Each structure stands twice: as structure tokens, then as C-alpha cells.
CSV table of C-alpha atoms and ligand atoms in Angstrom, one decimal:
chain,number,residue,atom,x,y,z
A,1,MET,CA,0.0,0.0,0.0
A,2,ILE,CA,1.3,3.5,-0.9
A,3,ILE,CA,0.0,7.0,-0.7
A,4,GLU,CA,-1.6,7.6,-4.0
A,5,LYS,CA,-3.3,11.0,-3.6
A,6,ALA,CA,-2.9,14.0,-1.3
A,7,GLU,CA,-5.6,16.8,-1.4
A,8,VAL,CA,-5.5,20.1,0.5
A,9,ILE,CA,-9.1,21.1,1.1
A,10,VAL,CA,-9.9,24.6,2.2
A,11,THR,CA,-13.5,25.5,3.4
A,12,SER,CA,-15.0,28.3,5.3
A,13,PRO,CA,-18.4,27.2,6.7
A,14,ASP,CA,-18.5,29.2,10.0
A,15,ARG,CA,-14.8,29.9,9.8
A,16,ASN,CA,-11.8,28.9,7.7
A,17,PHE,CA,-10.5,25.4,7.9
A,18,VAL,CA,-7.6,23.6,6.1
A,19,THR,CA,-7.8,19.8,5.9
A,20,LEU,CA,-5.3,17.4,4.3
A,21,LYS,CA,-6.9,14.3,2.8
A,22,LEU,CA,-4.7,11.3,1.9
A,23,THR,CA,-5.8,8.4,-0.2
A,24,THR,CA,-3.9,5.1,-0.5
A,25,SER,CA,-3.6,2.7,-3.4
A,26,ASP,CA,-6.1,0.5,-1.5
A,27,GLY,CA,-8.6,3.3,-1.4
A,28,VAL,CA,-8.2,4.0,2.4
A,29,THR,CA,-8.4,7.6,3.2
A,30,GLY,CA,-7.2,9.7,6.2
A,31,LEU,CA,-7.7,13.3,7.3
A,32,GLY,CA,-5.5,15.8,9.0
A,33,ASP,CA,-6.2,19.3,10.4
A,34,ALA,CA,-3.8,22.0,9.2
A,35,THR,CA,-5.8,25.1,10.3
A,36,LEU,CA,-3.7,28.1,11.5
A,37,ASN,CA,-6.0,30.8,12.4
A,38,GLY,CA,-5.5,34.0,10.4
A,39,ARG,CA,-2.6,32.5,8.4
A,40,GLU,CA,-4.4,29.5,6.7
A,41,LEU,CA,-3.1,30.1,3.2
A,42,ALA,CA,0.5,30.0,4.3
A,43,VAL,CA,0.0,26.4,5.4
A,44,VAL,CA,-1.9,25.6,2.2
A,45,ALA,CA,1.1,26.7,0.2
A,46,TYR,CA,3.6,24.9,2.4
A,47,LEU,CA,1.5,21.7,2.0
A,48,LYS,CA,0.8,22.0,-1.7
A,49,GLU,CA,4.2,23.2,-2.8
A,50,HIS,CA,6.6,21.4,-0.4
A,51,VAL,CA,4.9,18.5,1.3
A,52,VAL,CA,2.4,16.8,-1.0
A,53,PRO,CA,5.0,16.1,-3.7
A,54,LEU,CA,7.0,14.2,-1.1
A,55,LEU,CA,4.2,12.1,0.1
A,56,ILE,CA,3.1,10.4,-3.1
A,57,GLY,CA,4.5,6.8,-3.3
A,58,ARG,CA,5.4,6.6,0.4
A,59,ASP,CA,4.3,3.7,2.7
A,60,PRO,CA,1.5,5.3,4.8
A,61,HIS,CA,2.3,2.9,7.7
A,62,GLN,CA,5.7,4.5,8.3
A,63,ILE,CA,4.4,7.3,10.5
A,64,GLU,CA,7.5,7.9,12.7
A,65,ASP,CA,9.8,7.9,9.7
A,66,THR,CA,7.5,10.2,7.7
A,67,TRP,CA,7.4,12.6,10.7
A,68,GLN,CA,11.2,12.7,11.1
A,69,PHE,CA,11.6,12.9,7.3
A,70,LEU,CA,9.3,16.0,7.0
A,71,TYR,CA,10.8,17.6,10.1
A,72,ARG,CA,14.5,17.1,9.3
A,73,ILE,CA,14.6,17.5,5.5
A,74,SER,CA,12.9,20.9,5.8
A,75,TYR,CA,16.2,22.2,7.3
A,76,TRP,CA,14.2,25.1,8.6
A,77,ARG,CA,12.6,23.4,11.5
A,78,ARG,CA,9.8,24.3,14.0
A,79,GLY,CA,7.4,27.2,13.6
A,80,PRO,CA,3.6,27.3,13.3
A,81,VAL,CA,3.4,26.9,9.5
A,82,THR,CA,5.8,24.0,9.2
A,83,MET,CA,4.4,22.2,12.3
A,84,ALA,CA,0.8,22.6,11.2
A,85,SER,CA,1.7,21.1,7.8
A,86,ILE,CA,3.5,18.1,9.4
A,87,ALA,CA,0.7,17.8,11.9
A,88,ALA,CA,-1.9,17.3,9.1
A,89,VAL,CA,0.2,14.5,7.5
A,90,ASP,CA,0.8,12.8,10.9
A,91,MET,CA,-3.0,12.8,11.8
A,92,ALA,CA,-4.0,11.5,8.4
A,93,LEU,CA,-1.5,8.6,8.6
A,94,TRP,CA,-2.6,7.6,12.1
A,95,TYR,CA,-6.2,7.8,10.7
A,96,ILE,CA,-5.3,5.4,7.9
A,97,LYS,CA,-3.4,3.0,10.2
A,98,ALA,CA,-6.4,2.8,12.6
A,99,LYS,CA,-8.8,2.3,9.7
A,100,VAL,CA,-6.7,-0.5,8.3
A,101,ALA,CA,-6.5,-2.0,11.8
A,102,GLY,CA,-10.3,-1.7,12.0
A,103,LEU,CA,-9.9,0.2,15.4
A,104,PRO,CA,-10.6,3.6,16.8
A,105,LEU,CA,-7.3,5.3,17.1
A,106,TYR,CA,-7.2,5.4,21.0
A,107,GLN,CA,-6.9,1.6,20.9
A,108,LEU,CA,-3.6,1.9,18.9
A,109,LEU,CA,-2.4,4.4,21.5
A,110,GLY,CA,-2.8,2.0,24.4
A,111,GLY,CA,-6.6,1.8,24.8
A,112,ALA,CA,-8.9,3.9,27.0
A,113,SER,CA,-7.6,5.1,30.4
A,114,ARG,CA,-11.0,6.6,31.4
A,115,ARG,CA,-14.7,6.5,30.5
A,116,GLY,CA,-14.6,10.0,28.9
A,117,LEU,CA,-12.9,13.3,28.9
A,118,LEU,CA,-13.8,16.1,31.3
A,119,ALA,CA,-14.2,19.2,29.2
A,120,TYR,CA,-14.6,22.9,29.9
A,121,GLY,CA,-16.7,25.5,28.2
A,122,HIS,CA,-16.4,29.2,27.6
A,123,ALA,CA,-18.7,31.4,29.8
A,124,SER,CA,-18.3,35.1,29.4
A,125,GLY,CA,-19.9,38.5,29.8
A,126,LYS,CA,-19.2,42.2,29.9
A,127,GLU,CA,-20.7,42.3,33.5
A,128,LEU,CA,-21.6,39.9,36.3
A,129,PRO,CA,-25.3,39.3,35.4
A,130,GLU,CA,-24.3,38.3,31.9
A,131,ILE,CA,-21.5,36.1,33.2
A,132,PHE,CA,-23.8,34.3,35.6
A,133,ASP,CA,-26.3,33.7,32.8
A,134,SER,CA,-23.5,32.3,30.6
A,135,ILE,CA,-22.3,30.0,33.4
A,136,ASN,CA,-25.8,28.7,34.0
A,137,ASP,CA,-26.2,28.2,30.2
A,138,HIS,CA,-23.0,26.1,30.2
A,139,LEU,CA,-24.1,24.1,33.2
A,140,GLU,CA,-27.4,23.4,31.4
A,141,GLN,CA,-25.4,22.2,28.4
A,142,GLY,CA,-23.8,19.6,30.7
A,143,PHE,CA,-20.4,21.3,31.3
A,144,ARG,CA,-18.8,20.4,34.7
A,145,ALA,CA,-15.9,22.9,34.3
A,146,ILE,CA,-16.2,26.5,33.2
A,147,ARG,CA,-13.8,29.1,31.8
A,148,VAL,CA,-14.8,32.6,32.9
A,149,GLN,CA,-13.8,35.7,30.8
A,150,SER,CA,-15.1,39.1,31.8
A,151,GLY,CA,-15.3,42.5,30.3
A,152,VAL,CA,-13.2,45.2,32.1
A,153,PRO,CA,-14.8,48.7,32.9
A,154,GLY,CA,-13.3,51.3,30.5
A,155,LEU,CA,-12.2,48.8,27.8
A,156,LYS,CA,-14.3,48.6,24.6
A,157,ALA,CA,-13.5,45.1,23.5
A,158,ILE,CA,-11.6,42.4,25.3
A,159,TYR,CA,-10.7,38.8,24.4
A,160,GLY,CA,-13.2,36.0,24.9
A,161,ILE,CA,-16.5,37.9,25.5
A,162,ALA,CA,-19.2,36.3,23.4
A,163,SER,CA,-21.5,39.2,23.3
A,164,GLN,CA,-19.0,41.6,21.8
A,165,SER,CA,-19.8,40.4,18.3
A,166,ALA,CA,-21.7,43.5,17.1
A,167,ASP,CA,-19.3,46.1,18.5
A,168,THR,CA,-16.2,44.2,17.1
A,169,GLY,CA,-17.5,44.3,13.5
A,170,GLY,CA,-18.3,40.6,13.4
A,171,GLY,CA,-22.1,40.7,12.7
A,172,ASP,CA,-23.7,37.6,14.2
A,173,ALA,CA,-20.5,35.5,14.5
A,174,ARG,CA,-20.0,35.0,18.3
A,175,TYR,CA,-16.9,36.9,19.2
A,176,ASP,CA,-15.5,34.2,21.5
A,177,HIS,CA,-16.3,31.6,18.9
A,178,GLU,CA,-14.5,33.3,16.2
A,179,PRO,CA,-12.3,36.3,17.2
A,180,ALA,CA,-10.7,36.3,13.7
A,181,ARG,CA,-12.8,38.9,11.8
A,182,ARG,CA,-13.5,38.3,8.1
A,183,GLY,CA,-12.0,41.3,6.2
A,184,ALA,CA,-8.8,42.6,4.7
A,185,LYS,CA,-7.4,44.2,7.8
A,186,PRO,CA,-7.2,43.1,11.5
A,187,THR,CA,-9.3,45.1,14.0
A,188,GLU,CA,-7.7,47.1,16.7
A,189,GLU,CA,-8.7,46.7,20.4
A,190,ASP,CA,-7.8,48.6,23.5
A,191,TRP,CA,-6.1,47.2,26.6
A,192,ASP,CA,-5.1,48.3,30.1
A,193,THR,CA,-3.5,45.6,32.3
A,194,ARG,CA,-3.8,47.6,35.6
A,195,ALA,CA,-7.6,48.0,35.0
A,196,TYR,CA,-7.8,44.3,34.3
A,197,LEU,CA,-5.9,43.4,37.5
A,198,ARG,CA,-8.1,45.6,39.6
A,199,HIS,CA,-11.3,44.0,38.1
A,200,ILE,CA,-10.8,40.3,37.7
A,201,PRO,CA,-10.4,39.1,41.3
A,202,GLY,CA,-13.8,40.7,42.1
A,203,VAL,CA,-15.3,38.7,39.3
A,204,PHE,CA,-14.1,35.4,40.6
A,205,GLU,CA,-15.2,36.3,44.1
A,206,ALA,CA,-18.7,37.0,42.9
A,207,VAL,CA,-18.7,33.8,40.8
A,208,ARG,CA,-17.6,31.7,43.7
A,209,ASN,CA,-20.2,33.3,46.0
A,210,GLU,CA,-22.9,32.5,43.3
A,211,PHE,CA,-21.8,29.0,42.2
A,212,GLY,CA,-20.0,27.7,45.3
A,213,ALA,CA,-16.6,26.3,46.0
A,214,GLU,CA,-16.6,23.1,43.9
A,215,LEU,CA,-17.2,24.1,40.3
A,216,PRO,CA,-13.8,24.0,38.5
A,217,LEU,CA,-13.2,27.6,37.2
A,218,LEU,CA,-10.6,28.5,34.6
A,219,HIS,CA,-9.3,31.8,33.3
A,220,ASP,CA,-7.3,32.8,30.3
A,221,GLY,CA,-4.8,35.7,30.8
A,222,HIS,CA,-4.2,35.5,27.0
A,223,HIS,CA,-0.5,36.4,27.1
A,224,ARG,CA,-1.1,40.0,28.3
A,225,MET,CA,0.7,40.4,31.6
A,226,THR,CA,4.3,40.9,32.7
A,227,PRO,CA,5.7,38.2,34.9
A,228,LEU,CA,5.2,40.3,38.1
A,229,GLN,CA,1.6,41.3,37.0
A,230,ALA,CA,1.0,37.5,36.4
A,231,ALA,CA,2.3,36.7,39.9
A,232,LYS,CA,0.1,39.5,41.3
A,233,LEU,CA,-3.0,38.1,39.5
A,234,GLY,CA,-2.2,34.5,40.4
A,235,LYS,CA,-1.9,35.5,44.1
A,236,SER,CA,-5.1,37.6,44.1
A,237,LEU,CA,-7.0,34.7,42.6
A,238,GLU,CA,-5.8,32.1,45.2
A,239,PRO,CA,-8.9,32.6,47.5
A,240,TYR,CA,-11.1,31.4,44.6
A,241,ASP,CA,-9.2,28.2,43.9
A,242,LEU,CA,-8.9,28.3,40.1
A,243,PHE,CA,-8.5,25.1,38.2
A,244,TRP,CA,-5.9,27.0,36.2
A,245,LEU,CA,-4.7,30.5,35.1
A,246,GLU,CA,-3.8,30.2,31.4
A,247,ASP,CA,-1.1,32.0,29.3
A,248,CYS,CA,-0.4,34.4,32.2
A,249,THR,CA,2.6,35.9,30.4
A,250,PRO,CA,4.0,35.6,26.9
A,251,ALA,CA,5.8,32.3,27.0
A,252,GLU,CA,8.9,33.3,25.0
A,253,ASN,CA,10.5,34.3,28.3
A,254,GLN,CA,10.1,31.0,30.0
A,255,GLU,CA,12.5,31.9,32.9
A,256,ALA,CA,9.9,34.5,33.9
A,257,LEU,CA,7.6,31.7,35.1
A,258,LYS,CA,9.9,31.1,38.0
A,259,LEU,CA,9.0,34.6,39.3
A,260,VAL,CA,5.3,33.7,38.9
A,261,ARG,CA,5.8,30.4,40.8
A,262,GLN,CA,7.6,32.2,43.6
A,263,HIS,CA,4.5,34.3,44.4
A,264,THR,CA,1.5,32.1,43.7
A,265,THR,CA,0.1,28.5,43.9
A,266,THR,CA,-2.6,29.1,41.4
A,267,PRO,CA,-2.1,26.3,38.8
A,268,LEU,CA,-0.6,27.5,35.5
A,269,ALA,CA,-1.5,26.3,32.0
A,270,ILE,CA,0.6,27.2,28.9
A,271,GLY,CA,1.4,26.0,25.4
A,272,GLU,CA,-1.4,26.7,22.9
A,273,VAL,CA,1.1,28.7,20.8
A,274,PHE,CA,3.9,26.2,21.2
A,275,ASN,CA,4.9,24.1,18.2
A,276,THR,CA,7.3,21.3,19.4
A,277,ILE,CA,8.2,19.3,22.4
A,278,TRP,CA,11.3,21.5,22.7
A,279,ASP,CA,9.1,24.5,23.5
A,280,PHE,CA,7.9,22.5,26.6
A,281,LYS,CA,11.2,20.8,27.5
A,282,ASP,CA,12.4,23.3,30.2
A,283,ILE,CA,9.1,24.5,31.6
A,284,ILE,CA,8.1,20.8,32.2
A,285,ARG,CA,11.5,19.8,33.6
A,286,ASP,CA,11.4,22.9,36.0
A,287,GLN,CA,7.7,22.2,37.0
A,288,LEU,CA,6.8,25.7,35.8
A,289,ILE,CA,3.4,24.6,34.4
A,290,ASP,CA,0.7,22.2,35.7
A,291,TYR,CA,-1.2,21.8,32.5
A,292,MET,CA,0.2,21.3,28.9
A,293,ARG,CA,-1.9,23.4,26.5
A,294,GLY,CA,-0.5,22.2,23.2
A,295,ALA,CA,-2.8,21.5,20.3
A,296,VAL,CA,-2.4,18.5,18.0
A,297,THR,CA,-2.6,20.7,14.9
A,298,HIS,CA,0.0,23.2,16.1
A,299,MET,CA,2.4,20.7,17.8
A,300,GLY,CA,3.2,18.7,14.7
A,301,GLY,CA,0.6,16.0,15.2
A,302,ILE,CA,-0.4,13.0,17.3
A,303,THR,CA,3.1,11.6,17.3
A,304,PRO,CA,4.8,14.5,19.1
A,305,LEU,CA,1.7,15.3,21.3
A,306,LYS,CA,1.8,11.8,22.7
A,307,LYS,CA,5.6,12.0,23.2
A,308,THR,CA,5.3,15.4,25.0
A,309,MET,CA,2.6,14.0,27.3
A,310,ASP,CA,4.7,10.9,28.1
A,311,TYR,CA,7.6,13.3,29.0
A,312,ALA,CA,5.2,15.5,31.1
A,313,SER,CA,4.0,12.4,33.0
A,314,LEU,CA,7.4,12.2,34.6
A,315,TYR,CA,6.6,15.5,36.3
A,316,GLN,CA,2.9,14.9,37.1
A,317,ILE,CA,2.0,17.5,34.5
A,318,LYS,CA,-1.4,16.9,32.9
A,319,SER,CA,-3.0,17.6,29.5
A,320,GLY,CA,-5.2,20.6,28.9
A,321,PHE,CA,-5.3,20.5,25.1
A,322,HIS,CA,-6.2,23.7,23.2
A,323,GLY,CA,-9.7,23.2,21.7
A,324,PRO,CA,-11.2,26.4,20.4
A,325,THR,CA,-13.2,26.5,17.1
A,326,ASP,CA,-10.0,27.1,15.1
A,327,ILE,CA,-9.0,23.6,15.9
A,328,SER,CA,-11.1,21.8,13.3
A,329,PRO,CA,-13.4,18.8,14.1
A,330,VAL,CA,-10.5,16.6,12.7
A,331,GLY,CA,-8.0,18.1,15.2
A,332,MET,CA,-10.5,17.8,18.0
A,333,ALA,CA,-11.1,14.2,17.2
A,334,ALA,CA,-7.4,13.4,17.2
A,335,GLN,CA,-7.0,15.2,20.6
A,336,MET,CA,-9.9,13.2,22.1
A,337,HIS,CA,-8.2,9.9,21.1
A,338,VAL,CA,-4.9,11.0,22.6
A,339,GLY,CA,-6.7,12.3,25.7
A,340,LEU,CA,-8.6,9.1,26.2
A,341,ALA,CA,-5.5,6.9,26.0
A,342,ILE,CA,-2.9,8.9,28.1
A,343,HIS,CA,-2.7,8.4,31.8
A,344,ASN,CA,-1.9,12.1,32.6
A,345,PHE,CA,-5.1,13.5,31.1
A,346,GLY,CA,-6.3,16.7,32.8
A,347,ILE,CA,-9.0,18.5,30.9
A,348,GLN,CA,-10.1,19.2,27.3
A,349,GLU,CA,-11.1,22.6,26.0
A,350,TYR,CA,-14.4,22.3,24.1
A,351,MET,CA,-16.0,25.1,22.0
A,352,LYS,CA,-18.8,23.7,20.0
A,353,HIS,CA,-18.4,24.2,16.2
A,354,GLY,CA,-21.1,25.9,14.2
A,355,ALA,CA,-24.0,24.2,12.4
A,356,LYS,CA,-22.5,24.6,8.9
A,357,THR,CA,-19.2,23.2,10.2
A,358,ASP,CA,-21.1,20.2,11.5
A,359,GLN,CA,-22.5,19.7,8.0
A,360,VAL,CA,-19.1,19.8,6.4
A,361,PHE,CA,-17.4,17.5,9.0
A,362,GLU,CA,-19.5,14.5,10.0
A,363,GLN,CA,-18.5,13.6,13.5
A,364,SER,CA,-19.1,10.6,15.8
A,365,PHE,CA,-17.9,11.9,19.1
A,366,THR,CA,-20.3,11.9,22.1
A,367,TRP,CA,-20.9,14.5,24.8
A,368,THR,CA,-22.5,12.9,27.9
A,369,ASP,CA,-22.7,14.3,31.4
A,370,GLY,CA,-19.9,16.7,30.8
A,371,LEU,CA,-17.6,14.1,29.3
A,372,LEU,CA,-16.4,13.9,25.7
A,373,HIS,CA,-15.7,10.5,24.0
A,374,PRO,CA,-14.2,10.2,20.4
A,375,GLY,CA,-16.5,7.2,19.6
A,376,ASP,CA,-15.5,3.8,18.4
A,377,ASN,CA,-15.5,4.1,14.7
A,378,PRO,CA,-12.3,2.8,13.0
A,379,GLY,CA,-9.9,5.8,12.5
A,380,LEU,CA,-10.6,9.2,14.1
A,381,GLY,CA,-14.4,9.1,13.7
A,382,VAL,CA,-14.8,12.2,11.5
A,383,GLU,CA,-15.5,12.3,7.8
A,384,LEU,CA,-15.2,15.4,5.5
A,385,ASN,CA,-18.2,16.0,3.1
A,386,VAL,CA,-16.2,17.4,0.1
A,387,ASP,CA,-19.3,18.7,-1.7
A,388,GLU,CA,-20.6,20.4,1.4
A,389,ALA,CA,-17.1,21.9,1.9
A,390,GLY,CA,-17.1,23.2,-1.7
A,391,LYS,CA,-20.1,25.5,-0.8
A,392,TYR,CA,-17.9,27.7,1.4
A,393,PRO,CA,-14.9,29.3,-0.3
A,394,TYR,CA,-12.0,30.7,1.8
A,395,GLU,CA,-12.5,34.2,3.2
A,396,GLN,CA,-9.6,36.3,4.5
A,397,ALA,CA,-9.9,36.8,8.3
A,398,TYR,CA,-7.5,38.3,10.9
A,399,LEU,CA,-7.2,38.0,14.6
A,400,PRO,CA,-7.5,41.4,16.3
A,401,TYR,CA,-4.5,43.2,17.9
A,402,ASN,CA,-4.2,45.5,21.0
A,403,ARG,CA,-3.0,49.0,21.5
A,404,LEU,CA,-2.5,50.6,24.9
A,405,ALA,CA,-3.8,54.0,25.8
A,406,ASP,CA,-0.6,55.7,24.6
A,407,GLY,CA,-0.8,53.8,21.3
A,408,THR,CA,1.8,51.1,22.0
A,409,VAL,CA,1.0,47.8,20.4
A,410,HIS,CA,0.4,45.0,22.9
A,411,ASP,CA,-0.2,41.3,23.1
A,412,TRP,CA,-3.7,40.3,22.1
B,1,CS2,C1,-7.8,30.9,23.2
B,1,CS2,C2,-8.0,30.8,21.8
B,1,CS2,O1,-9.2,29.1,23.5
B,1,CS2,C3,-8.2,29.7,24.0
B,1,CS2,O2,-7.6,29.4,25.0
B,1,CS2,O3,-6.6,31.3,23.6
B,1,CS2,O4,-9.3,31.0,21.6
B,1,CS2,C4,-7.2,31.7,20.9
B,1,CS2,O5,-7.5,33.0,21.1
B,1,CS2,C5,-7.5,31.3,19.4
B,1,CS2,O6,-7.2,30.0,19.3
B,1,CS2,C6,-6.7,32.1,18.5
B,1,CS2,O7,-6.9,31.7,17.2
B,2,MG,MG1,-6.0,30.4,25.5
């Protein structure tokens, strides 16, 4: 059996997705997610021009060799475009191997280590009443863990607030579902870290008073604080016993996390913008995170994601795989299989894709009592309806950016 065909499929039902479809000489197909939010076409070009020609004729069963081959022969290693491209190939090959074996992928990764995957949903609001309603809505949807994002007085638009659609030029597309706005230019937002630091602890105090001590609560700092500001926030949130504080400071400066650790015991989650196991090597070894936030699509695939989690298990660090809507249903399925098999599973982010997306990607995962399960179909359990996908051509979309009051550009 050889790889006979490799197609790069771009579709834009509720948002842009890039999918690689491999077909073998025996007619077995496999899918891989290559979606890189706001930079999709760069990955399409990398795949079409530099990867697809190298795949035709290869043995699809040689997953490890193909991964090492694509990673090493590129010479220019790592980075989001390269690793999203390699990820799509890796996912598609595992899909084919599991299909040929007639097993759901998690069985090839060692079988199920749990009944299902605890998942968290995104509750948000400009003010407390809206946040409370959003949390209740997610509890009614069956979520047993909730991420809370709040508006900040004085700031027009801020990451993660669903109801900001209209005032961020996004029409009816929920802002937290798809922050990348369709259009030729990225939208500018305002930011003030001191205002945020003054406001957020009060939000979590109110949420705890309203919903009690048990409900796992998460918060995403979205890379916006300096190390000392992150330490300050972590400390001020300790009374509210967060499940995690995510991306508290831009992760390029990993040493900085030592300062955060010195000041707070609030658990830290980092890694959604990481691309390789090497990005995690030191912060895992130095116990500077508690949850590994990598995504299968941006980490180079199932092969390195599993290796990184095996390494993390030596340090009792658990998974918290990135799962917003810009991880396609193919990527989400792959992460669910890895999450079901590994011992050190922590929690899975789960943002429901839109109705049109569910038409394009036929999925067999289940969501029961707050637990996700990838299903037991051979492979990954997600099919791509090519005709349906063809109805939604690509549309340029950019993630927003921030400027401070004095005009300085800041992390979004
Ligand atoms: C976020 C993402 O879900 C999260 O934790 O950080 O929504 C992130 O903003 C998007 O993936 C960017 O494309
Ligand atoms: Mg995040």
C-alpha cells in the first residue's frame, strides 16, 4: 500500500479550515487538520508546494519515519506553518493506520484510560449578570468545568467575551467563537493591564459566591501580563481556587515563570502557541506549568503530542489540550483519542463548532454528562463531506490586535 493522492481542502463554513486528505492505493483515506487561524493560506502553500509532492508513493504505515523525514529534511525546523503542515500528515497517517486495523485510534495508543474526557466550556460576559447567565447556560449544556472571561470597565473590546460580536464588527458571528474577523485588515482593540488586574479578582469572588466552591473555574490571561503582573493576579485569585490560570505571560520568556511560581500557587497552563516538544522541555522539567496546553494541529501531530505527554507524565503535569473552534473537528477528534489513552489527562477545552461546520465535518464523538468521547469508529471518527465543503470558499480573516492608551501595540 502506498500514498496515491494528497488533497489540500480549504473550506469556510463558520470559519476557515484547512484539511489534508490522503488516499492510499487500497482506497483507504485519512484526514489531518492544518488550520492556523488567520494564516491559513501559508499552510496551504507549504503543504501543496513542499509536502504533497514528497508524500506520493510513500508507505502510509511509516508514521514515525515520515514525521522525522518531513521535520528534518525541511532544514528550517519548527514554527507554526511547518508544524501545522507536518501535523496534518501525521494525523492522516494515524487515521489510515487505525482504519486498516479496524480500530478507533485510541486503541492503537494503548486503549482507554477513562470513561470519557472532562471538558470545559467558555462562559463570558461584559458584566456579572451576563457572566452568571452564561455560566448557567453552560451548566445546562452539561459542562462540569467552566472558563470565565469578563469585560473590564473602560475597555471597549476584550478577548473572549461572546456578546461583543456587534461592537467588534463581526455581525452575528459570536466573538468568543471566532475572534478572527473576516476582512482585509485586523481590527484594533484597547487594553489596560492595571484596570484588568483591579477588576478580575472581584469577578471570581462573585462567581464563587454565586456558584459555590466546587465548580472548576478556569481563566485565560491570554499572554497579556508581565511576569510580576501575572504573579500578582495569580496571588489575588488564590482565595477562589482556580483550576488554572492560562497564558499568564508571553511564553517566549520561560524563565519568567519562576517569578510567577515564587509568588502564587494558582495552577498554570501554557502552550497553545507552542509548536514542538522542545518548547515544553524546560518548563516541564522545571515544574513551571501544571497543564500542557499544546494542540495536535500546532504541535506537529499526534506523534509529538503523545511524546510530550509521556515526558510530562514524569513531572505529574497533565494535559489541557487547546480546543477552540479554530481547531477543526478533525483536530478535536485526534486530541480526544490521545486524551482518552494517556494516563496524565487533565481536561479538554471544548468550544462547539457551528452548524455549517457540523455539516461539512460528520463527527461521531459523544458529549454525555460533561464528558467527551471520540467514539469507536475505526480511525478518528470524523468524515469530510467534500461537496458540502465546496459550498464555502475561503474568506480572509485576521485576529485582532491590541494598543495601549498611549498607542503602544500590545499582546492580544
Ligand atoms: C484561546 C483561543 O481558547 C483559547 O484558549 O486562547 O481562543 C485563541 O485565542 C485562538 O485559538 C486564536 O486563534
Ligand atoms: Mg488560550
